[in-house]
């Protein structure tokens, strides 16, 4: 299993380019199965998750080629109606296959995903979307079993206790585009990744209004055609580089970052005293001292993203003063805290909230990555810590960051990947 070994204390400087957005690529890859002809999708990040999704599409019968950030999907041989436990367990986003299975093949048997390291993560809203379109849905032996018995457009509210759901919006949208009649999704997610999915579906011939608002109106069509499309840049990867530049008191230019998709993050950085501006098509982030303390609460877009919470906590561990972080999307998404504390951070937890008392220095330590964003946050912390931070289980980071160590090396970080041989057991 690979580790990342970081010697902290190097100011980051120079330029870095963000890859395509993982959370836009995953539903768009699945949506390629809605068409009858092949799609060519550019700017697909080469990640464990996108490779895994390519495997999922192949397992369902599609022909998939993935090279140099370009993915070709030929859905003409898509024929399998089962996504087994082993597939969905490894990657929750596999549940997106419900939509093409039920609309194009007439039935779906998809394993329920279960919980994960960041919390319970129910899928009741995905099922609500499916039922609102008239599908016959049953839960049997840990599987969702759905049949297309004359599905028809309907109206559905996709707001749960923690706000709108990105995944349920994507799944319901993908089902509605091939379902006869008009579907209205209220409480729809407004995330840029949903807007990107709408862009792809419309290019394929779908009729959708309201992308980027909380009401989506879809007029079902009888078929879709494959097209060429390019995925938007990854706003969370961009934000992670912002945090890395700021924590090392560096000066970096991040290419591909779109400021209008990062407003809540940029506002918070301004409050923390970090210089950030759009310059010649890229974003410059510079900081010449420890950040000021700042409090925030995670919210659905355009609020502060939960996927940036851990990386910002790393930064606030070194701030001057006390910050309060409230996590409203995944109230248990604080597993990184115990590792930060091992690095000398002062963080106390109460339900859904972390109080971070800034300290002058973090100290490098062996630490364990527990999920994707937690591992990115440990990298951010390690870049500024005294001495060496040795991050174990970095396969989590490889799920969502393309060549992270190479990109950081390009900015002057002292980071290397080390392969640890598997222990030999007697
Ligand atoms: N929720 C329900 N019922 C549902 C679905 C969601 O109550 O049926 C709740 C969730 O428990 C959560 C909230 O609604 O409290 C929002 O969850 P959402 O469905 O929006 O999350 P998701 O679609 O499963 C995506 C991203 C996550 C990101 C969240 C929130 C993908 C593949 N994943 O997950 O990304 O944190 O939206 O923005 O798009 C990551 O990249 O590290 C990651 C975890």
mmCIF file of N, CA, C and O and ligand atoms in Angstrom, residues 22-24 26-27 49 91-93 95-96 116 118-128 158-170 189 191 193 234-236 299-301 305-307 327-331 333 371-374 400-401, ligand 1:
data_model
loop_
_atom_site.group_PDB
_atom_site.id
_atom_site.type_symbol
_atom_site.label_atom_id
_atom_site.label_comp_id
_atom_site.label_asym_id
_atom_site.label_seq_id
_atom_site.Cartn_x
_atom_site.Cartn_y
_atom_site.Cartn_z
ATOM 1 N N UNK A 22 -14.139 15.205 -10.759
ATOM 2 C CA UNK A 22 -14.571 13.824 -10.488
ATOM 3 C C UNK A 22 -16.089 13.726 -10.374
ATOM 4 O O UNK A 22 -16.703 12.844 -10.964
ATOM 5 N N UNK A 23 -16.685 14.638 -9.599
ATOM 6 C CA UNK A 23 -18.108 14.489 -9.302
ATOM 7 C C UNK A 23 -19.015 14.927 -10.451
ATOM 8 O O UNK A 23 -20.230 14.754 -10.378
ATOM 9 N N UNK A 24 -18.417 15.504 -11.501
ATOM 10 C CA UNK A 24 -19.166 15.712 -12.744
ATOM 11 C C UNK A 24 -18.940 14.512 -13.655
ATOM 12 O O UNK A 24 -19.852 14.024 -14.317
ATOM 13 N N UNK A 26 -18.361 11.325 -12.952
ATOM 14 C CA UNK A 26 -19.001 10.046 -12.599
ATOM 15 C C UNK A 26 -20.443 9.942 -13.126
ATOM 16 O O UNK A 26 -20.777 8.970 -13.807
ATOM 17 N N UNK A 27 -21.320 10.961 -12.873
ATOM 18 C CA UNK A 27 -22.671 10.820 -13.460
ATOM 19 C C UNK A 27 -22.665 10.931 -14.984
ATOM 20 O O UNK A 27 -23.443 10.257 -15.655
ATOM 21 N N UNK A 49 -11.547 6.398 -8.909
ATOM 22 C CA UNK A 49 -13.007 6.368 -9.053
ATOM 23 C C UNK A 49 -13.451 6.357 -10.516
ATOM 24 O O UNK A 49 -14.405 5.674 -10.869
ATOM 25 N N UNK A 91 -17.748 1.753 -4.583
ATOM 26 C CA UNK A 91 -17.957 3.142 -5.003
ATOM 27 C C UNK A 91 -19.454 3.429 -5.037
ATOM 28 O O UNK A 91 -20.181 2.921 -5.888
ATOM 29 N N UNK A 92 -19.882 4.314 -4.110
ATOM 30 C CA UNK A 92 -21.312 4.617 -3.998
ATOM 31 C C UNK A 92 -21.906 5.137 -5.292
ATOM 32 O O UNK A 92 -23.083 4.915 -5.586
ATOM 33 N N UNK A 93 -21.097 5.895 -6.061
ATOM 34 C CA UNK A 93 -21.623 6.513 -7.281
ATOM 35 C C UNK A 93 -22.102 5.458 -8.282
ATOM 36 O O UNK A 93 -22.809 5.783 -9.238
ATOM 37 N N UNK A 95 -24.402 3.650 -7.893
ATOM 38 C CA UNK A 95 -25.866 3.644 -7.799
ATOM 39 C C UNK A 95 -26.506 4.472 -8.937
ATOM 40 O O UNK A 95 -27.685 4.306 -9.252
ATOM 41 N N UNK A 96 -25.679 5.304 -9.598
ATOM 42 C CA UNK A 96 -26.181 6.068 -10.760
ATOM 43 C C UNK A 96 -26.633 5.148 -11.899
ATOM 44 O O UNK A 96 -27.368 5.577 -12.776
ATOM 45 N N UNK A 116 -20.678 4.823 4.928
ATOM 46 C CA UNK A 116 -19.265 4.934 4.564
ATOM 47 C C UNK A 116 -18.569 5.769 5.625
ATOM 48 O O UNK A 116 -19.208 6.204 6.588
ATOM 49 N N UNK A 118 -17.727 8.709 5.999
ATOM 50 C CA UNK A 118 -18.149 10.074 6.360
ATOM 51 C C UNK A 118 -19.567 10.125 6.927
ATOM 52 O O UNK A 118 -20.073 11.189 7.215
ATOM 53 N N UNK A 119 -20.216 8.977 7.076
ATOM 54 C CA UNK A 119 -21.531 8.994 7.720
ATOM 55 C C UNK A 119 -22.490 7.980 7.133
ATOM 56 O O UNK A 119 -22.103 7.104 6.361
ATOM 57 N N UNK A 120 -23.785 8.133 7.479
ATOM 58 C CA UNK A 120 -24.793 7.130 7.136
ATOM 59 C C UNK A 120 -25.116 7.111 5.632
ATOM 60 O O UNK A 120 -25.250 6.070 5.034
ATOM 61 N N UNK A 121 -25.269 8.256 5.022
ATOM 62 C CA UNK A 121 -25.530 8.402 3.587
ATOM 63 C C UNK A 121 -26.695 7.543 3.040
ATOM 64 O O UNK A 121 -26.493 6.618 2.247
ATOM 65 N N UNK A 122 -27.924 7.875 3.457
ATOM 66 C CA UNK A 122 -29.086 7.130 2.949
ATOM 67 C C UNK A 122 -29.333 7.390 1.463
ATOM 68 O O UNK A 122 -28.758 8.323 0.893
ATOM 69 N N UNK A 123 -30.191 6.580 0.831
ATOM 70 C CA UNK A 123 -30.520 6.847 -0.577
ATOM 71 C C UNK A 123 -32.038 6.939 -0.792
ATOM 72 O O UNK A 123 -32.543 6.741 -1.892
ATOM 73 N N UNK A 124 -32.769 7.279 0.290
ATOM 74 C CA UNK A 124 -34.226 7.386 0.189
ATOM 75 C C UNK A 124 -34.670 8.376 -0.895
ATOM 76 O O UNK A 124 -35.683 8.170 -1.563
ATOM 77 N N UNK A 125 -33.896 9.442 -1.102
ATOM 78 C CA UNK A 125 -34.311 10.446 -2.096
ATOM 79 C C UNK A 125 -34.136 9.924 -3.525
ATOM 80 O O UNK A 125 -34.910 10.257 -4.413
ATOM 81 N N UNK A 126 -33.129 9.060 -3.742
ATOM 82 C CA UNK A 126 -32.981 8.423 -5.065
ATOM 83 C C UNK A 126 -34.238 7.577 -5.337
ATOM 84 O O UNK A 126 -34.784 7.581 -6.439
ATOM 85 N N UNK A 127 -34.673 6.844 -4.290
ATOM 86 C CA UNK A 127 -35.840 5.972 -4.459
ATOM 87 C C UNK A 127 -37.107 6.795 -4.670
ATOM 88 O O UNK A 127 -37.973 6.445 -5.473
ATOM 89 N N UNK A 128 -37.170 7.949 -3.965
ATOM 90 C CA UNK A 128 -38.329 8.827 -4.134
ATOM 91 C C UNK A 128 -38.414 9.300 -5.592
ATOM 92 O O UNK A 128 -39.491 9.351 -6.184
ATOM 93 N N UNK A 158 -36.877 16.789 -3.872
ATOM 94 C CA UNK A 158 -35.686 16.009 -3.506
ATOM 95 C C UNK A 158 -34.898 16.634 -2.354
ATOM 96 O O UNK A 158 -33.680 16.552 -2.312
ATOM 97 N N UNK A 159 -35.621 17.275 -1.421
ATOM 98 C CA UNK A 159 -34.931 17.862 -0.271
ATOM 99 C C UNK A 159 -35.013 16.904 0.905
ATOM 100 O O UNK A 159 -36.095 16.443 1.247
ATOM 101 N N UNK A 160 -33.878 16.620 1.516
ATOM 102 C CA UNK A 160 -33.839 15.782 2.711
ATOM 103 C C UNK A 160 -33.581 16.645 3.933
ATOM 104 O O UNK A 160 -33.578 17.879 3.843
ATOM 105 N N UNK A 161 -33.314 16.019 5.083
ATOM 106 C CA UNK A 161 -33.086 16.791 6.314
ATOM 107 C C UNK A 161 -31.874 17.728 6.215
ATOM 108 O O UNK A 161 -31.807 18.740 6.904
ATOM 109 N N UNK A 162 -30.910 17.409 5.340
ATOM 110 C CA UNK A 162 -29.703 18.240 5.230
ATOM 111 C C UNK A 162 -29.661 19.024 3.921
ATOM 112 O O UNK A 162 -28.602 19.404 3.445
ATOM 113 N N UNK A 163 -30.828 19.233 3.328
ATOM 114 C CA UNK A 163 -30.872 20.020 2.087
ATOM 115 C C UNK A 163 -31.025 19.130 0.870
ATOM 116 O O UNK A 163 -31.356 17.949 0.982
ATOM 117 N N UNK A 164 -30.777 19.715 -0.298
ATOM 118 C CA UNK A 164 -30.975 18.972 -1.543
ATOM 119 C C UNK A 164 -29.874 17.926 -1.701
ATOM 120 O O UNK A 164 -28.807 18.041 -1.097
ATOM 121 N N UNK A 165 -30.160 16.933 -2.534
ATOM 122 C CA UNK A 165 -29.175 15.860 -2.736
ATOM 123 C C UNK A 165 -28.638 15.897 -4.158
ATOM 124 O O UNK A 165 -29.400 15.829 -5.129
ATOM 125 N N UNK A 166 -27.317 15.965 -4.267
ATOM 126 C CA UNK A 166 -26.644 15.964 -5.570
ATOM 127 C C UNK A 166 -26.942 14.644 -6.288
ATOM 128 O O UNK A 166 -27.376 14.615 -7.441
ATOM 129 N N UNK A 167 -26.718 13.541 -5.584
ATOM 130 C CA UNK A 167 -26.857 12.224 -6.195
ATOM 131 C C UNK A 167 -28.289 11.940 -6.627
ATOM 132 O O UNK A 167 -28.526 11.440 -7.730
ATOM 133 N N UNK A 168 -29.277 12.265 -5.751
ATOM 134 C CA UNK A 168 -30.672 11.983 -6.101
ATOM 135 C C UNK A 168 -31.109 12.872 -7.260
ATOM 136 O O UNK A 168 -31.870 12.436 -8.133
ATOM 137 N N UNK A 169 -30.616 14.122 -7.308
ATOM 138 C CA UNK A 169 -30.954 15.003 -8.436
ATOM 139 C C UNK A 169 -30.400 14.406 -9.730
ATOM 140 O O UNK A 169 -31.106 14.324 -10.739
ATOM 141 N N UNK A 170 -29.135 13.965 -9.703
ATOM 142 C CA UNK A 170 -28.518 13.411 -10.908
ATOM 143 C C UNK A 170 -29.260 12.159 -11.373
ATOM 144 O O UNK A 170 -29.584 12.012 -12.551
ATOM 145 N N UNK A 189 -30.594 19.937 -6.579
ATOM 146 C CA UNK A 189 -29.254 20.447 -6.241
ATOM 147 C C UNK A 189 -28.813 21.427 -7.328
ATOM 148 O O UNK A 189 -29.142 21.250 -8.500
ATOM 149 N N UNK A 191 -25.519 22.399 -7.689
ATOM 150 C CA UNK A 191 -24.059 22.274 -7.817
ATOM 151 C C UNK A 191 -23.610 22.389 -9.277
ATOM 152 O O UNK A 191 -24.313 21.919 -10.190
ATOM 153 N N UNK A 193 -21.652 20.620 -10.799
ATOM 154 C CA UNK A 193 -21.551 19.280 -11.397
ATOM 155 C C UNK A 193 -22.909 18.855 -11.975
ATOM 156 O O UNK A 193 -22.957 18.118 -12.966
ATOM 157 N N UNK A 234 -12.209 20.711 -11.798
ATOM 158 C CA UNK A 234 -12.600 20.272 -10.457
ATOM 159 C C UNK A 234 -12.434 21.415 -9.448
ATOM 160 O O UNK A 234 -11.317 21.783 -9.085
ATOM 161 N N UNK A 235 -13.568 21.942 -8.979
ATOM 162 C CA UNK A 235 -13.499 23.103 -8.059
ATOM 163 C C UNK A 235 -12.937 22.690 -6.698
ATOM 164 O O UNK A 235 -12.329 23.493 -5.997
ATOM 165 N N UNK A 236 -13.127 21.412 -6.326
ATOM 166 C CA UNK A 236 -12.628 20.985 -5.007
ATOM 167 C C UNK A 236 -11.111 20.776 -5.071
ATOM 168 O O UNK A 236 -10.380 21.129 -4.133
ATOM 169 N N UNK A 299 -22.711 23.898 3.594
ATOM 170 C CA UNK A 299 -24.084 23.979 3.078
ATOM 171 C C UNK A 299 -24.091 23.497 1.631
ATOM 172 O O UNK A 299 -23.052 23.499 0.961
ATOM 173 N N UNK A 300 -25.286 23.139 1.118
ATOM 174 C CA UNK A 300 -25.340 22.842 -0.320
ATOM 175 C C UNK A 300 -24.909 24.074 -1.119
ATOM 176 O O UNK A 300 -24.985 25.204 -0.624
ATOM 177 N N UNK A 301 -24.479 23.862 -2.368
ATOM 178 C CA UNK A 301 -24.050 24.957 -3.239
ATOM 179 C C UNK A 301 -25.164 26.001 -3.370
ATOM 180 O O UNK A 301 -26.320 25.610 -3.490
ATOM 181 N N UNK A 305 -18.610 24.304 0.594
ATOM 182 C CA UNK A 305 -18.732 22.860 0.314
ATOM 183 C C UNK A 305 -18.193 21.970 1.425
ATOM 184 O O UNK A 305 -17.091 22.203 1.931
ATOM 185 N N UNK A 306 -18.959 20.932 1.744
ATOM 186 C CA UNK A 306 -18.472 19.950 2.727
ATOM 187 C C UNK A 306 -17.162 19.321 2.252
ATOM 188 O O UNK A 306 -16.314 18.953 3.069
ATOM 189 N N UNK A 307 -16.982 19.231 0.928
ATOM 190 C CA UNK A 307 -15.763 18.593 0.409
ATOM 191 C C UNK A 307 -14.512 19.450 0.593
ATOM 192 O O UNK A 307 -13.411 19.025 0.239
ATOM 193 N N UNK A 327 -20.655 21.377 10.491
ATOM 194 C CA UNK A 327 -20.830 20.496 9.321
ATOM 195 C C UNK A 327 -22.302 20.110 9.265
ATOM 196 O O UNK A 327 -22.775 19.319 10.077
ATOM 197 N N UNK A 328 -23.037 20.683 8.305
ATOM 198 C CA UNK A 328 -24.483 20.406 8.251
ATOM 199 C C UNK A 328 -24.826 19.334 7.215
ATOM 200 O O UNK A 328 -25.940 18.847 7.194
ATOM 201 N N UNK A 329 -23.890 18.990 6.329
ATOM 202 C CA UNK A 329 -24.220 17.995 5.299
ATOM 203 C C UNK A 329 -23.953 16.580 5.839
ATOM 204 O O UNK A 329 -24.798 15.695 5.730
ATOM 205 N N UNK A 330 -22.762 16.382 6.386
ATOM 206 C CA UNK A 330 -22.408 15.094 6.988
ATOM 207 C C UNK A 330 -21.915 15.376 8.408
ATOM 208 O O UNK A 330 -20.706 15.569 8.624
ATOM 209 N N UNK A 331 -22.844 15.430 9.389
ATOM 210 C CA UNK A 331 -22.457 15.851 10.740
ATOM 211 C C UNK A 331 -21.335 15.019 11.373
ATOM 212 O O UNK A 331 -20.687 15.471 12.313
ATOM 213 N N UNK A 333 -18.629 14.011 9.674
ATOM 214 C CA UNK A 333 -17.448 14.044 8.796
ATOM 215 C C UNK A 333 -16.274 14.762 9.483
ATOM 216 O O UNK A 333 -15.801 15.796 9.010
ATOM 217 N N UNK A 371 -10.634 8.941 4.514
ATOM 218 C CA UNK A 371 -11.483 9.120 3.340
ATOM 219 C C UNK A 371 -10.810 10.139 2.438
ATOM 220 O O UNK A 371 -9.772 10.700 2.795
ATOM 221 N N UNK A 372 -11.423 10.365 1.289
ATOM 222 C CA UNK A 372 -10.772 11.194 0.271
ATOM 223 C C UNK A 372 -10.372 12.593 0.766
ATOM 224 O O UNK A 372 -9.209 12.990 0.675
ATOM 225 N N UNK A 373 -11.332 13.353 1.263
ATOM 226 C CA UNK A 373 -11.011 14.750 1.621
ATOM 227 C C UNK A 373 -10.189 14.819 2.905
ATOM 228 O O UNK A 373 -9.401 15.745 3.095
ATOM 229 N N UNK A 374 -10.381 13.840 3.799
ATOM 230 C CA UNK A 374 -9.557 13.802 5.009
ATOM 231 C C UNK A 374 -8.098 13.600 4.618
ATOM 232 O O UNK A 374 -7.188 14.214 5.194
ATOM 233 N N UNK A 400 -9.652 10.672 -5.812
ATOM 234 C CA UNK A 400 -10.169 11.963 -6.260
ATOM 235 C C UNK A 400 -9.148 13.011 -6.661
ATOM 236 O O UNK A 400 -9.541 14.122 -7.029
ATOM 237 N N UNK A 401 -7.844 12.710 -6.551
ATOM 238 C CA UNK A 401 -6.825 13.706 -6.941
ATOM 239 C C UNK A 401 -5.874 13.037 -7.926
ATOM 240 O O UNK A 401 -5.257 12.021 -7.605
HETATM 241 N N1 LIG B 1 -29.233 12.394 1.602
HETATM 242 C C1 LIG B 1 -30.411 11.849 2.076
HETATM 243 N N2 LIG B 1 -31.061 10.959 1.270
HETATM 244 C C2 LIG B 1 -30.606 10.618 0.025
HETATM 245 C C3 LIG B 1 -29.402 11.195 -0.444
HETATM 246 C C4 LIG B 1 -28.734 12.083 0.367
HETATM 247 O O1 LIG B 1 -30.840 12.154 3.179
HETATM 248 O O2 LIG B 1 -31.263 9.812 -0.657
HETATM 249 C C5 LIG B 1 -28.503 13.353 2.452
HETATM 250 C C6 LIG B 1 -27.060 12.932 2.715
HETATM 251 O O3 LIG B 1 -26.985 12.050 3.825
HETATM 252 C C7 LIG B 1 -26.403 14.268 2.972
HETATM 253 C C8 LIG B 1 -27.132 15.187 2.023
HETATM 254 O O4 LIG B 1 -28.376 14.550 1.722
HETATM 255 O O5 LIG B 1 -26.654 14.693 4.282
HETATM 256 C C9 LIG B 1 -26.404 15.487 0.741
HETATM 257 O O6 LIG B 1 -25.995 14.290 0.130
HETATM 258 P P1 LIG B 1 -25.850 14.159 -1.449
HETATM 259 O O7 LIG B 1 -26.841 13.184 -1.948
HETATM 260 O O8 LIG B 1 -25.861 15.532 -2.010
HETATM 261 O O9 LIG B 1 -24.418 13.526 -1.587
HETATM 262 P P2 LIG B 1 -23.919 12.507 -2.686
HETATM 263 O O10 LIG B 1 -24.586 12.769 -3.973
HETATM 264 O O11 LIG B 1 -23.944 11.128 -2.137
HETATM 265 C C10 LIG B 1 -22.036 14.051 -3.595
HETATM 266 C C11 LIG B 1 -20.560 13.958 -3.776
HETATM 267 C C12 LIG B 1 -19.873 14.027 -2.433
HETATM 268 C C13 LIG B 1 -20.254 15.343 -1.750
HETATM 269 C C14 LIG B 1 -21.785 15.452 -1.644
HETATM 270 C C15 LIG B 1 -22.249 16.784 -1.083
HETATM 271 C C16 LIG B 1 -20.384 12.586 -5.747
HETATM 272 C C17 LIG B 1 -19.984 11.291 -6.365
HETATM 273 N N3 LIG B 1 -20.236 12.689 -4.430
HETATM 274 O O12 LIG B 1 -22.402 12.935 -2.808
HETATM 275 O O13 LIG B 1 -18.486 14.033 -2.688
HETATM 276 O O14 LIG B 1 -19.700 15.397 -0.469
HETATM 277 O O15 LIG B 1 -22.373 15.293 -2.967
HETATM 278 O O16 LIG B 1 -21.795 17.826 -1.858
HETATM 279 O O17 LIG B 1 -20.790 13.507 -6.433
HETATM 280 C C18 LIG B 1 -16.211 13.662 -2.267
HETATM 281 O O18 LIG B 1 -15.986 13.981 -3.451
HETATM 282 O O19 LIG B 1 -15.297 13.529 -1.411
HETATM 283 C C19 LIG B 1 -17.597 13.426 -1.840
HETATM 284 C C20 LIG B 1 -17.919 12.748 -0.745
#
